[in-house]
PDB file of C-alpha atoms in Angstrom:
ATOM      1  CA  UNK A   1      30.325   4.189  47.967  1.00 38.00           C
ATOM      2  CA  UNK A   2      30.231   5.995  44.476  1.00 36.00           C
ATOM      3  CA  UNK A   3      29.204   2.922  43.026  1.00 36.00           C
ATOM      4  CA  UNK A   4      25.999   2.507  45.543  1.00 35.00           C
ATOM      5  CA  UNK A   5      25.290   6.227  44.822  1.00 33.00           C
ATOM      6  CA  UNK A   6      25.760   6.261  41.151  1.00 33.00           C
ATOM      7  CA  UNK A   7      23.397   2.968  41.366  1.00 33.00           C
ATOM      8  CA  UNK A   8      20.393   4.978  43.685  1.00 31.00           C
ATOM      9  CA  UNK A   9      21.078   7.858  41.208  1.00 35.00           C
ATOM     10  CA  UNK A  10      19.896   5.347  37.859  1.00 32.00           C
ATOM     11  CA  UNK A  11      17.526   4.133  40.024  1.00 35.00           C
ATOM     12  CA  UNK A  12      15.366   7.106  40.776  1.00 33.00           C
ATOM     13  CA  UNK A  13      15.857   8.798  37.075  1.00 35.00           C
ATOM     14  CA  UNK A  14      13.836   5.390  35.778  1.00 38.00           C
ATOM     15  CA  UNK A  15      11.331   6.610  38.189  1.00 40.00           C
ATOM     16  CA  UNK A  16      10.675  10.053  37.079  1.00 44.00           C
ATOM     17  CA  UNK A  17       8.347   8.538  34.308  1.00 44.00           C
ATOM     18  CA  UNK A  18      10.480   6.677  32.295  1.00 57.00           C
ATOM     19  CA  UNK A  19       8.483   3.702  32.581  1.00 75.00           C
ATOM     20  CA  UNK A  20       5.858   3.878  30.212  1.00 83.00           C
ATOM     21  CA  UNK A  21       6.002   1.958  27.095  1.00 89.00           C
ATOM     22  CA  UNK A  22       4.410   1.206  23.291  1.00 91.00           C
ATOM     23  CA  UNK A  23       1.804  -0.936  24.256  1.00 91.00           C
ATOM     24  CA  UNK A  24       0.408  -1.472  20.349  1.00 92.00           C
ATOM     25  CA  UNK A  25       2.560   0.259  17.604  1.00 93.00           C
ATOM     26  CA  UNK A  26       1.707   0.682  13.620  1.00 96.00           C
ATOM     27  CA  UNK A  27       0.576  -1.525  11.539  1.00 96.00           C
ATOM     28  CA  UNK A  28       1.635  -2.402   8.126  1.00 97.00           C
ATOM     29  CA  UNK A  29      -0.341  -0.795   5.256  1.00 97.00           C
ATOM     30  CA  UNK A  30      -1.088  -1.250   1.185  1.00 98.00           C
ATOM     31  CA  UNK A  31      -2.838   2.279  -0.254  1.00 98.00           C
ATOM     32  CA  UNK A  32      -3.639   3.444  -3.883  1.00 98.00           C
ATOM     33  CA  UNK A  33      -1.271   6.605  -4.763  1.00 97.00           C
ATOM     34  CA  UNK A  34      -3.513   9.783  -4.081  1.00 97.00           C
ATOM     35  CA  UNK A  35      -5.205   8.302  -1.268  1.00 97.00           C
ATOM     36  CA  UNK A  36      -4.147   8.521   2.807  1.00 98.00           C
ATOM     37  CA  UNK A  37      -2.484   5.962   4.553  1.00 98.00           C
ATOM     38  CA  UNK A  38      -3.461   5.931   8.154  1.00 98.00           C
ATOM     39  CA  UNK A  39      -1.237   4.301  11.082  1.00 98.00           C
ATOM     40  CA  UNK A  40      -1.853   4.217  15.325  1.00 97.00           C
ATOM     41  CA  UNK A  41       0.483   3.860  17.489  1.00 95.00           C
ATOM     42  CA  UNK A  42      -0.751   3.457  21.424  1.00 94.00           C
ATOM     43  CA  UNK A  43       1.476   4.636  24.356  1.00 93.00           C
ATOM     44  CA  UNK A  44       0.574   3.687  28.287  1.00 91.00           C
ATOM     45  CA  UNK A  45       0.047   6.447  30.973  1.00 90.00           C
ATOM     46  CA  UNK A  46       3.010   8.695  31.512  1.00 89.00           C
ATOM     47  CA  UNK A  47       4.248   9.015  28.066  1.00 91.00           C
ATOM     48  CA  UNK A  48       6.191  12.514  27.379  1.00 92.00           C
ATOM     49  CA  UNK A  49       6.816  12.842  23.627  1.00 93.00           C
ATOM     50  CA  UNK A  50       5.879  10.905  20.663  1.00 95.00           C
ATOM     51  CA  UNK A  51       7.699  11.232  17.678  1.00 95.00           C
ATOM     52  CA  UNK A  52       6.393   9.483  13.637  1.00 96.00           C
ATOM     53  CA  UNK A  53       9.331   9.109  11.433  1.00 95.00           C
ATOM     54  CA  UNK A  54       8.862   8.352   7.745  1.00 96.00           C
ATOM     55  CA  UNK A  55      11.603   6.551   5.953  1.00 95.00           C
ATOM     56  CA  UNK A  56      13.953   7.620   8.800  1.00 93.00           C
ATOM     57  CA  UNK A  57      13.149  10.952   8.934  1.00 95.00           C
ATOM     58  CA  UNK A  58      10.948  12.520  11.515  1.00 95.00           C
ATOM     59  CA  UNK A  59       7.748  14.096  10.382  1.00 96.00           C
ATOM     60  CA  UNK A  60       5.490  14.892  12.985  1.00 96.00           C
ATOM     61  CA  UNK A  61       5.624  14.973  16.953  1.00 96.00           C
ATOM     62  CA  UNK A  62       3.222  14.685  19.759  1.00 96.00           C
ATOM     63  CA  UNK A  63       3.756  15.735  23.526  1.00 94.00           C
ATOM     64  CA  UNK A  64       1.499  14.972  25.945  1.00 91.00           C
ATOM     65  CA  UNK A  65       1.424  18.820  27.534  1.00 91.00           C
ATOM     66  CA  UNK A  66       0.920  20.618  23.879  1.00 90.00           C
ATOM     67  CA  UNK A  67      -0.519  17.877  21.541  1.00 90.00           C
ATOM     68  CA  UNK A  68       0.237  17.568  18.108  1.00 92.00           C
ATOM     69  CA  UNK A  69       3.062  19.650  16.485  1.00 90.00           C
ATOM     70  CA  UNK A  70       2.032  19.392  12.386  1.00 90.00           C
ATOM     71  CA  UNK A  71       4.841  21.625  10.286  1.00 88.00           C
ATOM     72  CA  UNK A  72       3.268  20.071   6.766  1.00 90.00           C
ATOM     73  CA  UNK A  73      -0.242  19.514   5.634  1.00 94.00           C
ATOM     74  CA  UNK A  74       0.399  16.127   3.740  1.00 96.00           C
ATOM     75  CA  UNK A  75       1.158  14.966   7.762  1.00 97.00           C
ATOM     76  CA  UNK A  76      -1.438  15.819  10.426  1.00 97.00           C
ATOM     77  CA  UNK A  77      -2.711  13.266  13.256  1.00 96.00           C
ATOM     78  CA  UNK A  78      -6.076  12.406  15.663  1.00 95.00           C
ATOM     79  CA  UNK A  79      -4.909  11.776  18.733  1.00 94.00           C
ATOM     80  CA  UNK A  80      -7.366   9.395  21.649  1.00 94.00           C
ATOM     81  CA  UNK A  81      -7.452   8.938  24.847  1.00 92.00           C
ATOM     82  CA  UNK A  82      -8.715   5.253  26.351  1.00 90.00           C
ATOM     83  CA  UNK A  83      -8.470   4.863  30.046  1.00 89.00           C
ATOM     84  CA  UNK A  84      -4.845   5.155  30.870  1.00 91.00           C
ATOM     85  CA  UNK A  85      -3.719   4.401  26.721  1.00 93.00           C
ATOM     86  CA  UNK A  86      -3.090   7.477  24.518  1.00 95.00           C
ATOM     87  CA  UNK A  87      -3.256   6.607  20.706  1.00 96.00           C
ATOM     88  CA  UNK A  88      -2.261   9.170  17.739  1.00 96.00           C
ATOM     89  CA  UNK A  89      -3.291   8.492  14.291  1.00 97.00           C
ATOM     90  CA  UNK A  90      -1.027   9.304  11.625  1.00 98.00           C
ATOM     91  CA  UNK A  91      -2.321  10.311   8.317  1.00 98.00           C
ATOM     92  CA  UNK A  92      -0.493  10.486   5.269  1.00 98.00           C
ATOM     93  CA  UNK A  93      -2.159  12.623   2.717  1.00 98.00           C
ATOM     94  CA  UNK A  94      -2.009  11.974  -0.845  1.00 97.00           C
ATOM     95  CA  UNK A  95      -0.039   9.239  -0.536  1.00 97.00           C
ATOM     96  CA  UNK A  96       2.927   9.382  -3.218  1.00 96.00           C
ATOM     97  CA  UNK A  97       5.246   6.304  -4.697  1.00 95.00           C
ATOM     98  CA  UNK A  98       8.027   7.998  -3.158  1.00 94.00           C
ATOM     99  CA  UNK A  99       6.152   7.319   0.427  1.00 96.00           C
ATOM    100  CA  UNK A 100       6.748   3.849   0.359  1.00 97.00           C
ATOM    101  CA  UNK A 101       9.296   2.592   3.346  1.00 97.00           C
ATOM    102  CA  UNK A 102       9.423   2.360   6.598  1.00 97.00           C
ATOM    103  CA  UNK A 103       6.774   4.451   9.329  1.00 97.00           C
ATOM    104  CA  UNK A 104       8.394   4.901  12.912  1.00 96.00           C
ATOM    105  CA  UNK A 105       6.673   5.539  16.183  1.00 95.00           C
ATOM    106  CA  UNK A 106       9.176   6.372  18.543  1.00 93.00           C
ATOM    107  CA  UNK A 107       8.818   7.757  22.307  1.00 91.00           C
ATOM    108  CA  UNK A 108      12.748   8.075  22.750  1.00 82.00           C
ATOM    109  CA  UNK A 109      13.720   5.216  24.465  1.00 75.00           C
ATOM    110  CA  UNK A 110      15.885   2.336  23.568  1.00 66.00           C
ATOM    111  CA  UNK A 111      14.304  -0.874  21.779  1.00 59.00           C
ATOM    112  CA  UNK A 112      11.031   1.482  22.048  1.00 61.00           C
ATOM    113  CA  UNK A 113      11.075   1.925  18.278  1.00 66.00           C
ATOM    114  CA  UNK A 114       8.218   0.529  16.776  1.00 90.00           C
ATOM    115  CA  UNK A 115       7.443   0.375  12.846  1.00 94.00           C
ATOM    116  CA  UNK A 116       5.607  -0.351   9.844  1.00 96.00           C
ATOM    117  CA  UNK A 117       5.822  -0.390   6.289  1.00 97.00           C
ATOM    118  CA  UNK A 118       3.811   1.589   4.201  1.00 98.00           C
ATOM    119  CA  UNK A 119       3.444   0.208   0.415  1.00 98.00           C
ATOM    120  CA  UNK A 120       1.898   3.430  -2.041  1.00 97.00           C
ATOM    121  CA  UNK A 121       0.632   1.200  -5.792  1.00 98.00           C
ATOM    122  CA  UNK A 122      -0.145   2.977  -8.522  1.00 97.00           C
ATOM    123  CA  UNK A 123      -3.211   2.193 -10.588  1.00 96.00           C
ATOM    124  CA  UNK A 124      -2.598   2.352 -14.257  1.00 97.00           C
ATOM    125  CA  UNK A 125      -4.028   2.709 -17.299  1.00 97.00           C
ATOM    126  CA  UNK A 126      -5.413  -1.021 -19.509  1.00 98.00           C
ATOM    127  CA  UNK A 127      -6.238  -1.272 -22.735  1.00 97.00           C
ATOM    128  CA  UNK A 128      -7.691  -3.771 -25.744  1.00 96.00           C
ATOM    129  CA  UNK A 129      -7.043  -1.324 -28.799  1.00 92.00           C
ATOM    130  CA  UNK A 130     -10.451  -2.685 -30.397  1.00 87.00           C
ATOM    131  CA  UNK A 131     -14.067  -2.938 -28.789  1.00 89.00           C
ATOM    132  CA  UNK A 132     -15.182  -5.445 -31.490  1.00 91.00           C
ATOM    133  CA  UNK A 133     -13.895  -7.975 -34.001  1.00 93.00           C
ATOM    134  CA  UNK A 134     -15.226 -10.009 -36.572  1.00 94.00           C
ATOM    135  CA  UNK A 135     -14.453 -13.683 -37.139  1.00 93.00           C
ATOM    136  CA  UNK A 136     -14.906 -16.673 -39.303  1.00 93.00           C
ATOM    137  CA  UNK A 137     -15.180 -20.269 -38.118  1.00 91.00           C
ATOM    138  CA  UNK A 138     -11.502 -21.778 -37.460  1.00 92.00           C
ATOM    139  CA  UNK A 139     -10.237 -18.712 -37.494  1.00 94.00           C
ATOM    140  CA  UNK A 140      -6.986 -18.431 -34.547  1.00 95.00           C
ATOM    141  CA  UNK A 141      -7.037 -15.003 -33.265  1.00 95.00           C
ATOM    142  CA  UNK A 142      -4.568 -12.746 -30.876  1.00 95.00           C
ATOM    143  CA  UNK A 143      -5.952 -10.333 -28.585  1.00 96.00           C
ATOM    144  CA  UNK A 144      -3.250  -8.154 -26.965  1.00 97.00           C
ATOM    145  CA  UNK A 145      -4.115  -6.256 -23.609  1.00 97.00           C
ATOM    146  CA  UNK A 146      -1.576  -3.354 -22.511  1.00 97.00           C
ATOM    147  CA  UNK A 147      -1.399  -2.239 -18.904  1.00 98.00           C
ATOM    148  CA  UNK A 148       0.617   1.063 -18.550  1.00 97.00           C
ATOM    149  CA  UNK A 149       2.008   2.703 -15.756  1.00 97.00           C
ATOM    150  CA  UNK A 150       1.314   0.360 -12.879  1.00 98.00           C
ATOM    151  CA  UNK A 151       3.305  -0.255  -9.399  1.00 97.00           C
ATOM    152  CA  UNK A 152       3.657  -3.174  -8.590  1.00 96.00           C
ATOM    153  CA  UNK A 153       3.191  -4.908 -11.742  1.00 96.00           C
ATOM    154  CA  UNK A 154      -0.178  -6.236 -12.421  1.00 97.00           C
ATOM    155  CA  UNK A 155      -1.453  -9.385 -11.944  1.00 97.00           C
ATOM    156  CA  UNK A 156      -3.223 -10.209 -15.345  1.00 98.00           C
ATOM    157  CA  UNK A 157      -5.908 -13.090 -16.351  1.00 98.00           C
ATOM    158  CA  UNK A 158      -8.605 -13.312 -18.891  1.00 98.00           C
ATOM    159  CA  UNK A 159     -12.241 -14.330 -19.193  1.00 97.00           C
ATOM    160  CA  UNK A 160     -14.540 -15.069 -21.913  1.00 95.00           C
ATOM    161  CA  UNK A 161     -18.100 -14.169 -20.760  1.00 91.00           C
ATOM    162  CA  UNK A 162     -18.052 -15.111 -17.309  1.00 85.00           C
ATOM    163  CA  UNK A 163     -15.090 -18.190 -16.893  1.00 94.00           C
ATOM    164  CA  UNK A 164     -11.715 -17.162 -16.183  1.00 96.00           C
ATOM    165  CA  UNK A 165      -9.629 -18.624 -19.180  1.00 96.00           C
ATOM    166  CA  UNK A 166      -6.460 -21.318 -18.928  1.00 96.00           C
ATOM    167  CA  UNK A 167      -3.457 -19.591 -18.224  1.00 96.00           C
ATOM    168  CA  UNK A 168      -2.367 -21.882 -21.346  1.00 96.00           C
ATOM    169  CA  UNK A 169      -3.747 -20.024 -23.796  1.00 96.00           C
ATOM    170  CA  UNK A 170      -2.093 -16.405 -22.972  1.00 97.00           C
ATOM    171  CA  UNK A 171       1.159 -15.035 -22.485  1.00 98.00           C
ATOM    172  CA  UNK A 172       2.174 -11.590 -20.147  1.00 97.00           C
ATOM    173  CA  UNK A 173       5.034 -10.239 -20.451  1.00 97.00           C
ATOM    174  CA  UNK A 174       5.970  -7.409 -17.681  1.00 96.00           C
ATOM    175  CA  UNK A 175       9.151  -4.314 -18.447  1.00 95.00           C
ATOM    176  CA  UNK A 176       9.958  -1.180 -17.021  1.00 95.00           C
ATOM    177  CA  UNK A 177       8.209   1.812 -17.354  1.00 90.00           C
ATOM    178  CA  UNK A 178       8.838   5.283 -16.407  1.00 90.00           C
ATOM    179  CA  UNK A 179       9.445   6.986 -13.127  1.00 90.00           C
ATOM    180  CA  UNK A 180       9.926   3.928 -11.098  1.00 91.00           C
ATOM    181  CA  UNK A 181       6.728   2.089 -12.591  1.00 96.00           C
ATOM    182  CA  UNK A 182       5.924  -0.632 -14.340  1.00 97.00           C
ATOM    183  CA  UNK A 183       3.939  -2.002 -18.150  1.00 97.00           C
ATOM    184  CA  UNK A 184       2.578  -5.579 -18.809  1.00 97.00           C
ATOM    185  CA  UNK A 185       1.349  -6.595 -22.339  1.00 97.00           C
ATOM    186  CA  UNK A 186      -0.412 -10.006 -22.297  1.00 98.00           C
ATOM    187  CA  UNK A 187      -2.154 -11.347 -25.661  1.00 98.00           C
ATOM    188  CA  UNK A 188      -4.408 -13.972 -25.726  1.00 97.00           C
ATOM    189  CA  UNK A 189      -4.659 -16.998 -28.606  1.00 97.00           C
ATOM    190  CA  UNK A 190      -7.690 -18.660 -29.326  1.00 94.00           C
ATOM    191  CA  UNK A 191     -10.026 -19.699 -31.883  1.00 95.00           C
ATOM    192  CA  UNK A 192     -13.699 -19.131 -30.885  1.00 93.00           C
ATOM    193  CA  UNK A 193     -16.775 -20.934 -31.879  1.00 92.00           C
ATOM    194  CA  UNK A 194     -19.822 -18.674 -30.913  1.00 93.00           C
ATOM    195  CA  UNK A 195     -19.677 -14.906 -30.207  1.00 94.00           C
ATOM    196  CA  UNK A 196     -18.339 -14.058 -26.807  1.00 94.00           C
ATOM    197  CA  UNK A 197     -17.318 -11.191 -24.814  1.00 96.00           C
ATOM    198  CA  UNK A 198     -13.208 -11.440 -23.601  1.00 96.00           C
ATOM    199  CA  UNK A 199     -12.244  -9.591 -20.740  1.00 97.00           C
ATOM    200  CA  UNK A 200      -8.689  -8.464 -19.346  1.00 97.00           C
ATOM    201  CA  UNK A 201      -8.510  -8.673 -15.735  1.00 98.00           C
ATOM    202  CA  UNK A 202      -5.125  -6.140 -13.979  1.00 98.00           C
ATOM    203  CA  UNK A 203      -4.869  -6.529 -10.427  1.00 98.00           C
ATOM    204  CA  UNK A 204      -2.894  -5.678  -7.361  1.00 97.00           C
ATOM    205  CA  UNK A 205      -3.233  -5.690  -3.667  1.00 97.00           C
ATOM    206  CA  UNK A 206      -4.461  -2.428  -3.255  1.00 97.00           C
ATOM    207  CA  UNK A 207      -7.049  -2.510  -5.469  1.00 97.00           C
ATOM    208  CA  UNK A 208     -10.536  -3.306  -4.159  1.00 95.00           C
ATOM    209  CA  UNK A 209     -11.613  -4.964  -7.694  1.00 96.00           C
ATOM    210  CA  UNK A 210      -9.542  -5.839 -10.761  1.00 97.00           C
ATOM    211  CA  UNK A 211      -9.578  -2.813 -13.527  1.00 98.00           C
ATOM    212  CA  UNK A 212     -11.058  -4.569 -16.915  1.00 97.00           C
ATOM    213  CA  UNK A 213     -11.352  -3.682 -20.157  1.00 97.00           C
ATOM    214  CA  UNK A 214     -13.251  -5.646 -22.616  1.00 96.00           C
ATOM    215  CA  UNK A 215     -13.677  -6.919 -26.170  1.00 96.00           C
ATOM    216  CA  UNK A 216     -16.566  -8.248 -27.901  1.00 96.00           C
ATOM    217  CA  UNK A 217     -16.255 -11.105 -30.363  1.00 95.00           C
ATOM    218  CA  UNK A 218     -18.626 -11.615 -32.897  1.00 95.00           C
ATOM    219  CA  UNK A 219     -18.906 -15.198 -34.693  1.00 91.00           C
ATOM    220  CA  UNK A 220     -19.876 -15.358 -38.502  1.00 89.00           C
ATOM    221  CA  UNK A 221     -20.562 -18.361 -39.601  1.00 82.00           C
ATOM    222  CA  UNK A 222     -22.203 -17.452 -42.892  1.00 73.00           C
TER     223      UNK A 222
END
């Protein structure tokens, strides 16, 4: 008999609402340092509480009788309503290296976790130390390009006017920076035959175009 009651008693506690479920959680995401990072996470009808962690700890909640409860400004939320779905929007603000890890939508069940990772790059600072330089004919030159301060690590490749240049004729070298981040210094060997303008090319992911920085190349064949 106690075990047919304690049964019925299980039984009508998952009814009191405790059916509801993450029907979409967050997605992952790649954002510049400084900028927001934005992540949904989409409940069905009958949903209590919603709670975002960051990195394991929790940083924001939403309950469906009071809405959102913000305690910092750098973590604030939109929250929508679609037919019987409920969505809230995380937003980062001024997304920081140190943000990068795990984001956690949880509505406080078991195996109702769901998560994303959030992946802050920092977009440093490229260089060619000259704007111009002067050659003769069969004269073998070295052009060196210095990224600073990136994270990840950029991606470099050079052009000469407007063709990307064999990977053959330069050589990048990445090493640690500061605070977590990261340099490259790639030079470039070649002996040029006309007057041409050399580009550096650093890239990563969240970048929406490569940063450049250029050098112009002036032929004298006097």
């Amino acid at each position: 008999v106690l075990y047919v009651y304690l049964w019925t008693d299980f039984g009508s506690f998952t009814g009191l609402g405790f059916c509801y479920s993450i029907t979409k959680g967050p997605e992952n995401a790649t954002v510049l340092a400084g900028s927001d990072a934005r992540f949904n996470c989409t409940v069905s009808a009958g949903w209590k509480i919603l709670i975002w962690l960051s990195k394991g700890s929790p940083v924001l909640t939403v309950t469906s009788s009071q809405g959102s409860v913000e305690t910092t400004e750098r973590f604030t939320s939109r929250n929508y309503t679609s037919g019987d779905e409920f969505t809230s929007e995380l937003i980062i603000h001024n997304t920081q290296l140190s943000d990068s890890g795990r984001v956690e939508c949880s509505i406080q069940q078991p195996s109702e976790n769901n998560f994303a990772f959030l992946s802050v790059q920092v977009n440093g600072s490229l260089l060619i130390k000259n704007s111009t330089l002067t050659v003769k004919e069969n004269q073998t030159i070295e052009i060196v390009c210095e990224a600073l301060g990136w994270a990840p690590a950029p991606d470099i490749a050079w052009m000469t006017n407007d063709s990307l240049i064999d990977k053959s004729s330069y050589v990048t070298q990445q090493s640690p920076g500061s605070h977590g981040l990261h340099n490259a210094l790639s030079t470039l060997t070649l002996t040029p035959t006309d007057t041409e303008v050399l580009t550096c090319l650093a890239d990563i992911e969240a970048l929406p175009s490569p940063q450049n920085a250029t050098l112009t190349v002036i032929f004298d064949n006097s």
